[in-house]
mmCIF file of N, CA and C in Angstrom:
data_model
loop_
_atom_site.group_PDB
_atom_site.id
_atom_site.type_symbol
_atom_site.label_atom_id
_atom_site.label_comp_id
_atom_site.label_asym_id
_atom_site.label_seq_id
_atom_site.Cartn_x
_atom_site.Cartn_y
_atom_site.Cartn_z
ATOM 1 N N UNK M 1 23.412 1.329 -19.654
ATOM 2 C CA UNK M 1 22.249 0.619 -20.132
ATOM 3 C C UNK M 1 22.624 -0.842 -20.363
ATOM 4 N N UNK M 2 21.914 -1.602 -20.480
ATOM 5 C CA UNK M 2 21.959 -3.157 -20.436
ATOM 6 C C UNK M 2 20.951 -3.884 -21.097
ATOM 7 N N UNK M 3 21.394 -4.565 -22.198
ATOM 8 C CA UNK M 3 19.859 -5.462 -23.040
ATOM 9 C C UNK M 3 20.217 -6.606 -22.233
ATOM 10 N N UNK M 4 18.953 -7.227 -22.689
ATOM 11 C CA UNK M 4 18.960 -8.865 -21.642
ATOM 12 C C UNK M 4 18.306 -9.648 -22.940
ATOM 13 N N UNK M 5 18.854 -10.879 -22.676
ATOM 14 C CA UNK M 5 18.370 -12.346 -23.091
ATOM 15 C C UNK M 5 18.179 -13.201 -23.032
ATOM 16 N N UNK M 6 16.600 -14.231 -22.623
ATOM 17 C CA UNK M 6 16.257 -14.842 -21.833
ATOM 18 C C UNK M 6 16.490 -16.208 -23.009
ATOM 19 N N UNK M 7 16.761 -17.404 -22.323
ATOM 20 C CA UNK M 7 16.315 -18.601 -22.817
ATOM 21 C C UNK M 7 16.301 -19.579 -21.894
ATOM 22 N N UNK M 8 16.155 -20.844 -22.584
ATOM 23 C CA UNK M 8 16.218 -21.537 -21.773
ATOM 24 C C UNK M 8 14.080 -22.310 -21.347
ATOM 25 N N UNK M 9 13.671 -21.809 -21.846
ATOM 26 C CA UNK M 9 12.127 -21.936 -21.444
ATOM 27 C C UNK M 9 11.672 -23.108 -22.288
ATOM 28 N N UNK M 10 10.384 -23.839 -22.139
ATOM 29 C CA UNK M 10 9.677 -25.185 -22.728
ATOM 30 C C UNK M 10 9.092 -25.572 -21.879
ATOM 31 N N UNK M 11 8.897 -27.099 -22.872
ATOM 32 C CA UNK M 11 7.273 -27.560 -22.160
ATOM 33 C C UNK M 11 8.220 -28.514 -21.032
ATOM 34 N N UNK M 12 7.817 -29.236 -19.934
ATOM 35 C CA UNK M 12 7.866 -29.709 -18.977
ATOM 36 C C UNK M 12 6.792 -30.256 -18.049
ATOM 37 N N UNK M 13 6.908 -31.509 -17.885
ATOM 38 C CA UNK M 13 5.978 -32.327 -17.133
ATOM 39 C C UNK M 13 5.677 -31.497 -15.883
ATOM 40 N N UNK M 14 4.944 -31.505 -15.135
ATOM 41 C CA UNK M 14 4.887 -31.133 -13.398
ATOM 42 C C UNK M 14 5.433 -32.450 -12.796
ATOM 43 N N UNK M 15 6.110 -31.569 -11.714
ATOM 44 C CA UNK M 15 7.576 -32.185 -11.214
ATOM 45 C C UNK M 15 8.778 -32.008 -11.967
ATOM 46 N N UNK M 16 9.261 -32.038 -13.026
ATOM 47 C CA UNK M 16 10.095 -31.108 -13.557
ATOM 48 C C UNK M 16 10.762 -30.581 -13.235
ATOM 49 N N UNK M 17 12.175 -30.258 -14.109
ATOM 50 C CA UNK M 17 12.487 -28.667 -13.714
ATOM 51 C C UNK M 17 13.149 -27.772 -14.866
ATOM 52 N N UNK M 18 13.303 -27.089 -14.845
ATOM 53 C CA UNK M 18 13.915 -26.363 -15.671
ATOM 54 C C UNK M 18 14.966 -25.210 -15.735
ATOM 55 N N UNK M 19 16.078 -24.960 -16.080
ATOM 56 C CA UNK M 19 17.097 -23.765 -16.252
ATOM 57 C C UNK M 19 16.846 -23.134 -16.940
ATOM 58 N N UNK M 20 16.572 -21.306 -16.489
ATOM 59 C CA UNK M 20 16.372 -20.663 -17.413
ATOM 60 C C UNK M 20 17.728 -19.428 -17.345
ATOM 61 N N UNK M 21 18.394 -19.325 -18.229
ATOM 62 C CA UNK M 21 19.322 -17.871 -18.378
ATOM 63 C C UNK M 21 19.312 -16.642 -18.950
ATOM 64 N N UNK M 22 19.179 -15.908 -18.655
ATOM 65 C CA UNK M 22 19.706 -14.198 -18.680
ATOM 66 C C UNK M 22 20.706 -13.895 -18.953
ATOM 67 N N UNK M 23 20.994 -13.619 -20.655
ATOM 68 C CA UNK M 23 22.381 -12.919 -20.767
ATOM 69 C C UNK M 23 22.309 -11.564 -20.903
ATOM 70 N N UNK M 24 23.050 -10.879 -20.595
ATOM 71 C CA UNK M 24 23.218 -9.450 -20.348
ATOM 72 C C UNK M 24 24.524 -8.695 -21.027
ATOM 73 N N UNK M 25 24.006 -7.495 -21.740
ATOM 74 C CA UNK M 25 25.264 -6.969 -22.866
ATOM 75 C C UNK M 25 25.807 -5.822 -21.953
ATOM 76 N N UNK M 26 26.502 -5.365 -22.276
ATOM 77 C CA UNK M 26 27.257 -4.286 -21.401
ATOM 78 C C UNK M 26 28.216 -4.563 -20.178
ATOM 79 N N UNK M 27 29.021 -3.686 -19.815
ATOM 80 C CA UNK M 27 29.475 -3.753 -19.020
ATOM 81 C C UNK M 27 29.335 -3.800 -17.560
ATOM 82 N N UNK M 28 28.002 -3.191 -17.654
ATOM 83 C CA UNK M 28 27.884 -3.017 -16.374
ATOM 84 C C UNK M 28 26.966 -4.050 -15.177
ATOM 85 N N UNK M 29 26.785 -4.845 -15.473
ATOM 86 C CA UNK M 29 25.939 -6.118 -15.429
ATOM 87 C C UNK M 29 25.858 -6.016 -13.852
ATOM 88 N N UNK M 30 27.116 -6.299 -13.115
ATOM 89 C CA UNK M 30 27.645 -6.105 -12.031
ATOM 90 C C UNK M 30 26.623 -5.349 -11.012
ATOM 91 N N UNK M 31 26.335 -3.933 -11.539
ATOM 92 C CA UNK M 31 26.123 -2.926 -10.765
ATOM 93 C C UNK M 31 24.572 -2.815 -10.409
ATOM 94 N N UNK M 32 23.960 -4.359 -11.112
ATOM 95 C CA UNK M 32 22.653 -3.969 -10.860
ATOM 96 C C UNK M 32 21.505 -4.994 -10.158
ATOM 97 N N UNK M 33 20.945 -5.168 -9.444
ATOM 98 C CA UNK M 33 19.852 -5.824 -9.246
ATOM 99 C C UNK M 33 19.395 -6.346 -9.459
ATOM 100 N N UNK M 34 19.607 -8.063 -10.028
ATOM 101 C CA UNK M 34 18.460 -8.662 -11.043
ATOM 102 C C UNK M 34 17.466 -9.443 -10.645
ATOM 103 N N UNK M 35 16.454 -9.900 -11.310
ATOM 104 C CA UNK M 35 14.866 -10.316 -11.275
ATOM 105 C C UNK M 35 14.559 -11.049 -11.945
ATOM 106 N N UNK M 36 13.515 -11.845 -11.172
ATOM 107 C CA UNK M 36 13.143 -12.691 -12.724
ATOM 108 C C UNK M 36 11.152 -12.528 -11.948
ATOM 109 N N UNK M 37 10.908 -12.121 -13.551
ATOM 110 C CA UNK M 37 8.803 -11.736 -13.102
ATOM 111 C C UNK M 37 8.767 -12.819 -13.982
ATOM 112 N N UNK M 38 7.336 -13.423 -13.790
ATOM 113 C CA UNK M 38 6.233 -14.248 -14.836
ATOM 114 C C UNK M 38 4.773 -13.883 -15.479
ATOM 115 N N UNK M 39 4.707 -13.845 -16.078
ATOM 116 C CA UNK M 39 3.355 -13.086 -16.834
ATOM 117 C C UNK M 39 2.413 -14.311 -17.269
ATOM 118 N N UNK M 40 1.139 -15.015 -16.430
ATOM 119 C CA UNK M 40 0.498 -16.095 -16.638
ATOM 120 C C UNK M 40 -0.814 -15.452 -17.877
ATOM 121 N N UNK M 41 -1.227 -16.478 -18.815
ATOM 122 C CA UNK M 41 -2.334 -15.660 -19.729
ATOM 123 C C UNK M 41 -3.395 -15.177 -19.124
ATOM 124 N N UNK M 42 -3.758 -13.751 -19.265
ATOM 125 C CA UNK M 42 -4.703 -13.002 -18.647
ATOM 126 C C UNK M 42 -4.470 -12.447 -17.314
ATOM 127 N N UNK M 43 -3.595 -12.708 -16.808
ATOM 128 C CA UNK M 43 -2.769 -12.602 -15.357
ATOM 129 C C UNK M 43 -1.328 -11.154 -15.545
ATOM 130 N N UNK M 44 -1.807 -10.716 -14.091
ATOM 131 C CA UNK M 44 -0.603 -9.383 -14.382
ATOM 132 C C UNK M 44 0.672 -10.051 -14.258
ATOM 133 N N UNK M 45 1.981 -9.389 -14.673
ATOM 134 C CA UNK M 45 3.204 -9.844 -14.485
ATOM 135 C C UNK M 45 2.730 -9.847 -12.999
ATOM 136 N N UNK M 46 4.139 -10.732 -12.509
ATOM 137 C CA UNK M 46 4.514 -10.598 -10.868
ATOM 138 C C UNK M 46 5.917 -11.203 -10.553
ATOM 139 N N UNK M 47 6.063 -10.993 -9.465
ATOM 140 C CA UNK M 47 7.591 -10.952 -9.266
ATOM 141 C C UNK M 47 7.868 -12.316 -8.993
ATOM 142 N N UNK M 48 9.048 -12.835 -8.665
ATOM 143 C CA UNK M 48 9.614 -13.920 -8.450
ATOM 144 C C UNK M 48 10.558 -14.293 -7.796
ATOM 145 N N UNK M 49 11.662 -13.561 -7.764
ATOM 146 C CA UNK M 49 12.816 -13.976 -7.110
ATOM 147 C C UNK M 49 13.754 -12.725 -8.083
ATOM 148 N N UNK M 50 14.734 -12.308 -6.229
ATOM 149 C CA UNK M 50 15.635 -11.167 -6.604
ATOM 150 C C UNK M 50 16.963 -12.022 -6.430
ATOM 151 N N UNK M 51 18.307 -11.319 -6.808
ATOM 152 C CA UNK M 51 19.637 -11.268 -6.183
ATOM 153 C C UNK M 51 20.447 -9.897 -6.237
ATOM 154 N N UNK M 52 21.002 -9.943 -5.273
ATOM 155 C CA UNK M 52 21.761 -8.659 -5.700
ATOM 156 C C UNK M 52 22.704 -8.759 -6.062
ATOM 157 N N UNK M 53 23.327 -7.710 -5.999
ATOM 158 C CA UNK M 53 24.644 -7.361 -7.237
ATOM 159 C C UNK M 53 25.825 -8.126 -7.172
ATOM 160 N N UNK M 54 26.179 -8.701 -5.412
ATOM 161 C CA UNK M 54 27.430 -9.878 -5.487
ATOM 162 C C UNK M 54 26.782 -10.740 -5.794
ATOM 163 N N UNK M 55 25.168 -11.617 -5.772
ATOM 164 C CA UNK M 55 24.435 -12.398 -5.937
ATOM 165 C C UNK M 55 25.023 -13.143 -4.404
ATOM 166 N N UNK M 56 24.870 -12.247 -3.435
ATOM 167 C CA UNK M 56 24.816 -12.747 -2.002
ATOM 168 C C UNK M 56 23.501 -13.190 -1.450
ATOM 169 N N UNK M 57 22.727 -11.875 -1.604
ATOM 170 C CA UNK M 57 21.409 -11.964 -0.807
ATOM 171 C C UNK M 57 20.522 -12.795 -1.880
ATOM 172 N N UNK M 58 19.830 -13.258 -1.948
ATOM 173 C CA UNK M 58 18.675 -13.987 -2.802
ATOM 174 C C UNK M 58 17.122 -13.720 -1.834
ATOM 175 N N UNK M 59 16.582 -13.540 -2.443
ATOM 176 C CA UNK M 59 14.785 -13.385 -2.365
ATOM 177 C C UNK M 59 13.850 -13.835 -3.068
ATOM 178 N N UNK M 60 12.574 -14.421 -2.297
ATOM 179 C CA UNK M 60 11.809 -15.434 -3.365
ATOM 180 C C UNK M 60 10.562 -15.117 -3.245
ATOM 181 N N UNK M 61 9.460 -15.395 -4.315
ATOM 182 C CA UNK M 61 8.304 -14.721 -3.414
ATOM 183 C C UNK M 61 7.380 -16.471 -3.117
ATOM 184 N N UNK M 62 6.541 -15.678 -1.873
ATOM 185 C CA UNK M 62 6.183 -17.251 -1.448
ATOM 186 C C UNK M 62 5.497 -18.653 -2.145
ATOM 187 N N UNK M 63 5.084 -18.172 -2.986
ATOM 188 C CA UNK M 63 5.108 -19.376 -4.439
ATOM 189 C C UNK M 63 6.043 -20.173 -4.893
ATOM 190 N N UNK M 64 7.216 -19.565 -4.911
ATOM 191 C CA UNK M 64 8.332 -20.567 -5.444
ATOM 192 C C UNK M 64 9.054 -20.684 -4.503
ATOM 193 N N UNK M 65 9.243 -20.097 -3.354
ATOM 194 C CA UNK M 65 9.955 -20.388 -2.602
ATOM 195 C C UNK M 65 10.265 -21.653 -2.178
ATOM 196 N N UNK M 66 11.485 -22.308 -2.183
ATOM 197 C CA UNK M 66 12.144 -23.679 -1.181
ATOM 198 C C UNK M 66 12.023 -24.745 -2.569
ATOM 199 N N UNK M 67 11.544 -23.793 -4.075
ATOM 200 C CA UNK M 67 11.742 -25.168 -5.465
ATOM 201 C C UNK M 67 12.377 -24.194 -6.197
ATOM 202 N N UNK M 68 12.431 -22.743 -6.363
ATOM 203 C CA UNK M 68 13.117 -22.008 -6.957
ATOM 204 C C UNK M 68 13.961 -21.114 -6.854
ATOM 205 N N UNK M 69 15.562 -21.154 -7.440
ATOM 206 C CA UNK M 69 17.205 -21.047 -7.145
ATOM 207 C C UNK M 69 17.204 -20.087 -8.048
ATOM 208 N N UNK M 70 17.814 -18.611 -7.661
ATOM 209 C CA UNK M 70 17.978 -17.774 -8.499
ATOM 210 C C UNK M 70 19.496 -17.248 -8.289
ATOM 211 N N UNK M 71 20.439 -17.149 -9.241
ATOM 212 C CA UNK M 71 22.213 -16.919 -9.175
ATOM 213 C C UNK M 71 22.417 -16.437 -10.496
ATOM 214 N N UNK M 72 23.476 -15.722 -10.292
ATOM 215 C CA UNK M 72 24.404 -15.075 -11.042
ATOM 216 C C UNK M 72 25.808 -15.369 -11.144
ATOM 217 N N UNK M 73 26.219 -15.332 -12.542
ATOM 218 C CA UNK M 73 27.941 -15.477 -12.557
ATOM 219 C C UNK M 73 27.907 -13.816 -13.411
ATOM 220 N N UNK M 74 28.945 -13.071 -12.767
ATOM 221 C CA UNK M 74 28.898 -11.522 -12.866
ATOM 222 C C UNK M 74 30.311 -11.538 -14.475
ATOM 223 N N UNK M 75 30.748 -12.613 -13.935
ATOM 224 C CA UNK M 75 31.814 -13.009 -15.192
ATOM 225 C C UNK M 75 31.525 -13.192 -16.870
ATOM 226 N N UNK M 76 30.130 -13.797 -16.551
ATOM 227 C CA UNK M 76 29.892 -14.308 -17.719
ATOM 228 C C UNK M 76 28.504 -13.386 -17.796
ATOM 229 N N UNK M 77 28.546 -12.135 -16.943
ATOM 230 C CA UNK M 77 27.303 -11.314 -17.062
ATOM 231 C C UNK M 77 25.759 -12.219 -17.360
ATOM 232 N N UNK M 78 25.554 -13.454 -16.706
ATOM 233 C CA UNK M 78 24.452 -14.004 -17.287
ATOM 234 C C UNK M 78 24.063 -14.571 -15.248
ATOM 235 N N UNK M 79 22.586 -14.293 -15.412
ATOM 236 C CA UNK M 79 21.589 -14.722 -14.517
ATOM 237 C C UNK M 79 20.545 -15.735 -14.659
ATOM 238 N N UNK M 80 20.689 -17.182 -13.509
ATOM 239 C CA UNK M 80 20.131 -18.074 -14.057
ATOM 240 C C UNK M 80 18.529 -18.081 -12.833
ATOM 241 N N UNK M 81 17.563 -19.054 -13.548
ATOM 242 C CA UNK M 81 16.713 -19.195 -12.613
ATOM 243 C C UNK M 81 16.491 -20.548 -12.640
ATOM 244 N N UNK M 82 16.618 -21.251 -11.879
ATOM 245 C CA UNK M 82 16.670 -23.160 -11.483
ATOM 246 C C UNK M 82 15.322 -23.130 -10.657
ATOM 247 N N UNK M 83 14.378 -24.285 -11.599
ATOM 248 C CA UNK M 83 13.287 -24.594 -11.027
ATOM 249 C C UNK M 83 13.189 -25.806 -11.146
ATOM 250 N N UNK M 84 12.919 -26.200 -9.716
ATOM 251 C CA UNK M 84 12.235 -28.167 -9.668
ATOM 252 C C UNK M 84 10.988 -27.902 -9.081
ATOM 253 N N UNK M 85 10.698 -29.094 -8.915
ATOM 254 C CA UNK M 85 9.404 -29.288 -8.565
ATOM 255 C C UNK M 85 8.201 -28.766 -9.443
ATOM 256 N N UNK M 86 8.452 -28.618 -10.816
ATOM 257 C CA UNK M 86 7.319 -27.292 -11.326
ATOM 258 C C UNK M 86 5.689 -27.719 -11.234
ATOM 259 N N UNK M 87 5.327 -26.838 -11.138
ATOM 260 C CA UNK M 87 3.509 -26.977 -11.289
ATOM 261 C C UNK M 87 2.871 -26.456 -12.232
ATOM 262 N N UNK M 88 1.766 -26.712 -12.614
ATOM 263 C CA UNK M 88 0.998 -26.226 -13.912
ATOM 264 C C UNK M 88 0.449 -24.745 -13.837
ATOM 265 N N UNK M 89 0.699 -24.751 -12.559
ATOM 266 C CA UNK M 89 0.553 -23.134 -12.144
ATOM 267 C C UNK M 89 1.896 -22.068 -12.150
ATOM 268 N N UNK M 90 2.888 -22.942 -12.599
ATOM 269 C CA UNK M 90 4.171 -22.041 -13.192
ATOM 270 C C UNK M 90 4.042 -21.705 -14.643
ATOM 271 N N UNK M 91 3.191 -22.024 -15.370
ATOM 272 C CA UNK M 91 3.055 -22.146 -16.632
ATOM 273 C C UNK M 91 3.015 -20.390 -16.604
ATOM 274 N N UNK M 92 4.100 -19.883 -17.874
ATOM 275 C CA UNK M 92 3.989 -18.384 -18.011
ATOM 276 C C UNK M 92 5.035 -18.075 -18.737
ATOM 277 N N UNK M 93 5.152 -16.386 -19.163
ATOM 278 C CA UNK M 93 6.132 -16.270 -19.741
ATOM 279 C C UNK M 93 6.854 -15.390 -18.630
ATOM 280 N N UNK M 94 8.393 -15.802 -18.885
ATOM 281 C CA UNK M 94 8.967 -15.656 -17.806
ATOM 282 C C UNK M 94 10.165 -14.247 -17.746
ATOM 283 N N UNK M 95 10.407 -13.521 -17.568
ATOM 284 C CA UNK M 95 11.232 -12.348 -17.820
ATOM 285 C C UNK M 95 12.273 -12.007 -16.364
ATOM 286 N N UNK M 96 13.227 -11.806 -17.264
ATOM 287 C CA UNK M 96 14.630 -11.459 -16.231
ATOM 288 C C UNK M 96 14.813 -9.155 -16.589
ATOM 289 N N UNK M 97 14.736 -9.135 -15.300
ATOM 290 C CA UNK M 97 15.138 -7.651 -15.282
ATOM 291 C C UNK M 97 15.890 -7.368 -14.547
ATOM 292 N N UNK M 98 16.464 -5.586 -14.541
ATOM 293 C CA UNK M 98 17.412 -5.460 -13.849
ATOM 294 C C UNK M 98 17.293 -3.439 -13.463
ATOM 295 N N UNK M 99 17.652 -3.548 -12.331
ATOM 296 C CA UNK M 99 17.572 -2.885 -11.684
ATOM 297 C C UNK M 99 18.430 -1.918 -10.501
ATOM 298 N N UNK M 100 18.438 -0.768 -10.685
ATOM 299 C CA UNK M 100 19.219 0.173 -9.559
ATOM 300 C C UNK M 100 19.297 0.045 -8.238
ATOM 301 N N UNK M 101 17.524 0.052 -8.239
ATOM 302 C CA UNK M 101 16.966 -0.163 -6.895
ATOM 303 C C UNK M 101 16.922 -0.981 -6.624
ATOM 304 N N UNK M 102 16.382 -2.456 -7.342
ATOM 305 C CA UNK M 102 15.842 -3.626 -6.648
ATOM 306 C C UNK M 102 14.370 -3.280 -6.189
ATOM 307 N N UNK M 103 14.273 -4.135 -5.037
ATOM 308 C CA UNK M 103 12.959 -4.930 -4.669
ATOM 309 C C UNK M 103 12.158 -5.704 -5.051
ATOM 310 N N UNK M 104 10.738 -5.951 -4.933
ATOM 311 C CA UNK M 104 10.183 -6.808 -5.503
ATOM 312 C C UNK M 104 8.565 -5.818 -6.427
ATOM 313 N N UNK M 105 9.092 -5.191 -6.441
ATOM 314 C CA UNK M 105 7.947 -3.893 -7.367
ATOM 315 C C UNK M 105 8.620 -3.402 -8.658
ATOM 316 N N UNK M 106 7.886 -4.289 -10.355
ATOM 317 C CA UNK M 106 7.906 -4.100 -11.040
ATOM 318 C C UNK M 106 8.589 -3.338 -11.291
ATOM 319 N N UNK M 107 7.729 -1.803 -10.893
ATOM 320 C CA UNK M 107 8.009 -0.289 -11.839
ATOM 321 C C UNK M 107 9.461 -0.176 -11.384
ATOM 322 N N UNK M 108 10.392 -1.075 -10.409
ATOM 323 C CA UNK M 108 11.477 -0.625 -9.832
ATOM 324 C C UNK M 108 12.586 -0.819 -11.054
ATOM 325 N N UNK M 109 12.273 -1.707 -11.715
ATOM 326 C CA UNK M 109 12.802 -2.506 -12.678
ATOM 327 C C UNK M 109 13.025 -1.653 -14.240
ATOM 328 N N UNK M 110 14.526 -1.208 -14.482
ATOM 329 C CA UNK M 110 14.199 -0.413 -15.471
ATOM 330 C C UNK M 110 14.975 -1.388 -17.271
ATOM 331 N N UNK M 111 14.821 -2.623 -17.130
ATOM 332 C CA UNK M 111 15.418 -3.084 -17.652
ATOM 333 C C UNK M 111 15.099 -4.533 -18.450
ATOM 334 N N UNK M 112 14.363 -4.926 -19.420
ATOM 335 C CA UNK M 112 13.669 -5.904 -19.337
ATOM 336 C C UNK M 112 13.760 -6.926 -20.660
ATOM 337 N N UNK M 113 14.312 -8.382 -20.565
ATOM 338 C CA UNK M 113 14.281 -9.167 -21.665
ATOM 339 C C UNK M 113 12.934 -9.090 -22.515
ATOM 340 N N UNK M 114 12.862 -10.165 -23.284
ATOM 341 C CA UNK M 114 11.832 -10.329 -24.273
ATOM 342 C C UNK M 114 11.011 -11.582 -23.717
ATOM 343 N N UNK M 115 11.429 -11.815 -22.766
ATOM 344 C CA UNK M 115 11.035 -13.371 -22.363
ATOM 345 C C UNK M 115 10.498 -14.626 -23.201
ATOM 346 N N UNK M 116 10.793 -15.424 -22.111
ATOM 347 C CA UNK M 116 11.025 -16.661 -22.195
ATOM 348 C C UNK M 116 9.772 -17.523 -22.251
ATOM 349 N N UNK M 117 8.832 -18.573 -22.532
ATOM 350 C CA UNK M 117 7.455 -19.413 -22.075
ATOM 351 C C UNK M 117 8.113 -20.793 -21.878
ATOM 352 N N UNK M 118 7.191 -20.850 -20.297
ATOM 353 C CA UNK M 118 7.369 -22.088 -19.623
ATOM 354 C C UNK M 118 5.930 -23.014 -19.731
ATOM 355 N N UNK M 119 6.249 -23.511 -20.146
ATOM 356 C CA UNK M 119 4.779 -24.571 -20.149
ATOM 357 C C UNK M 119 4.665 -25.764 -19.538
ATOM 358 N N UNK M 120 4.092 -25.944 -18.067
ATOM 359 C CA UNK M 120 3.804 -27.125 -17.256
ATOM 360 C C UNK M 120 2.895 -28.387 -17.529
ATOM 361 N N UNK M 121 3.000 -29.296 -18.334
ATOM 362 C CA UNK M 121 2.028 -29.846 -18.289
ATOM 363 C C UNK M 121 1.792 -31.064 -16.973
ATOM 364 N N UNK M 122 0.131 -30.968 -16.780
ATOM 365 C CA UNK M 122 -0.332 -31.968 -15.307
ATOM 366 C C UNK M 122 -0.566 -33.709 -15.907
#
């Protein structure tokens, strides 16, 4: 099992950017799949960007893609998410999870911070 802890979140101009980190307790940090979803007000969570377990492969979903950097140091068990360019339509609260399976489907995700709020202002 694995708790997570997000920080790193605030207000920010559009254009912007911001670092957000995922620390992770346990040992096993390594062995799993991590994620980062956003939850906008009144809006369902949704996904964002995967890595896997060497933090080789990276995946983005087409919204943030080509402004938002998602990596891991497996050392320091913590997962970061690097955003430039931000828009007022990033505005949300932002959550890092982790996962067996992976992909980009929520329910895959058995593992979930308290998250973080990003606030874009235009």
């Amino acid at each position: 099992q694995v708790q997570l802890v997000e920080s790193g979140g605030g207000l920010v101009q559009a254009g912007g950017s911001l670092r957000l980190s995922c620390a992770a307790s346990g040992r096993t940090f390594s062995s799993y799949v991590m994620a980062w979803f956003r939850q906008a007000p009144g809006k369902e969570r949704e996904y964002v960007a995967r890595i896997s377990r060497s933090g080789s492969i990276t995946r983005y979903s087409d919204s943030v893609k080509g402004r938002f950097t998602i990596s891991r140091d497996n050392a320091k068990n913590t997962v970061y998410l690097l955003m430039n360019s931000l828009k007022p339509e990033d505005t949300a609260v932002y959550y890092c999870a982790g996962s067996n399976q992976g992909g980009d489907v929520l329910s895959n995700y058995d593992y979930w911070g308290q998250g973080t709020q990003v606030t874009v202002s235009s």
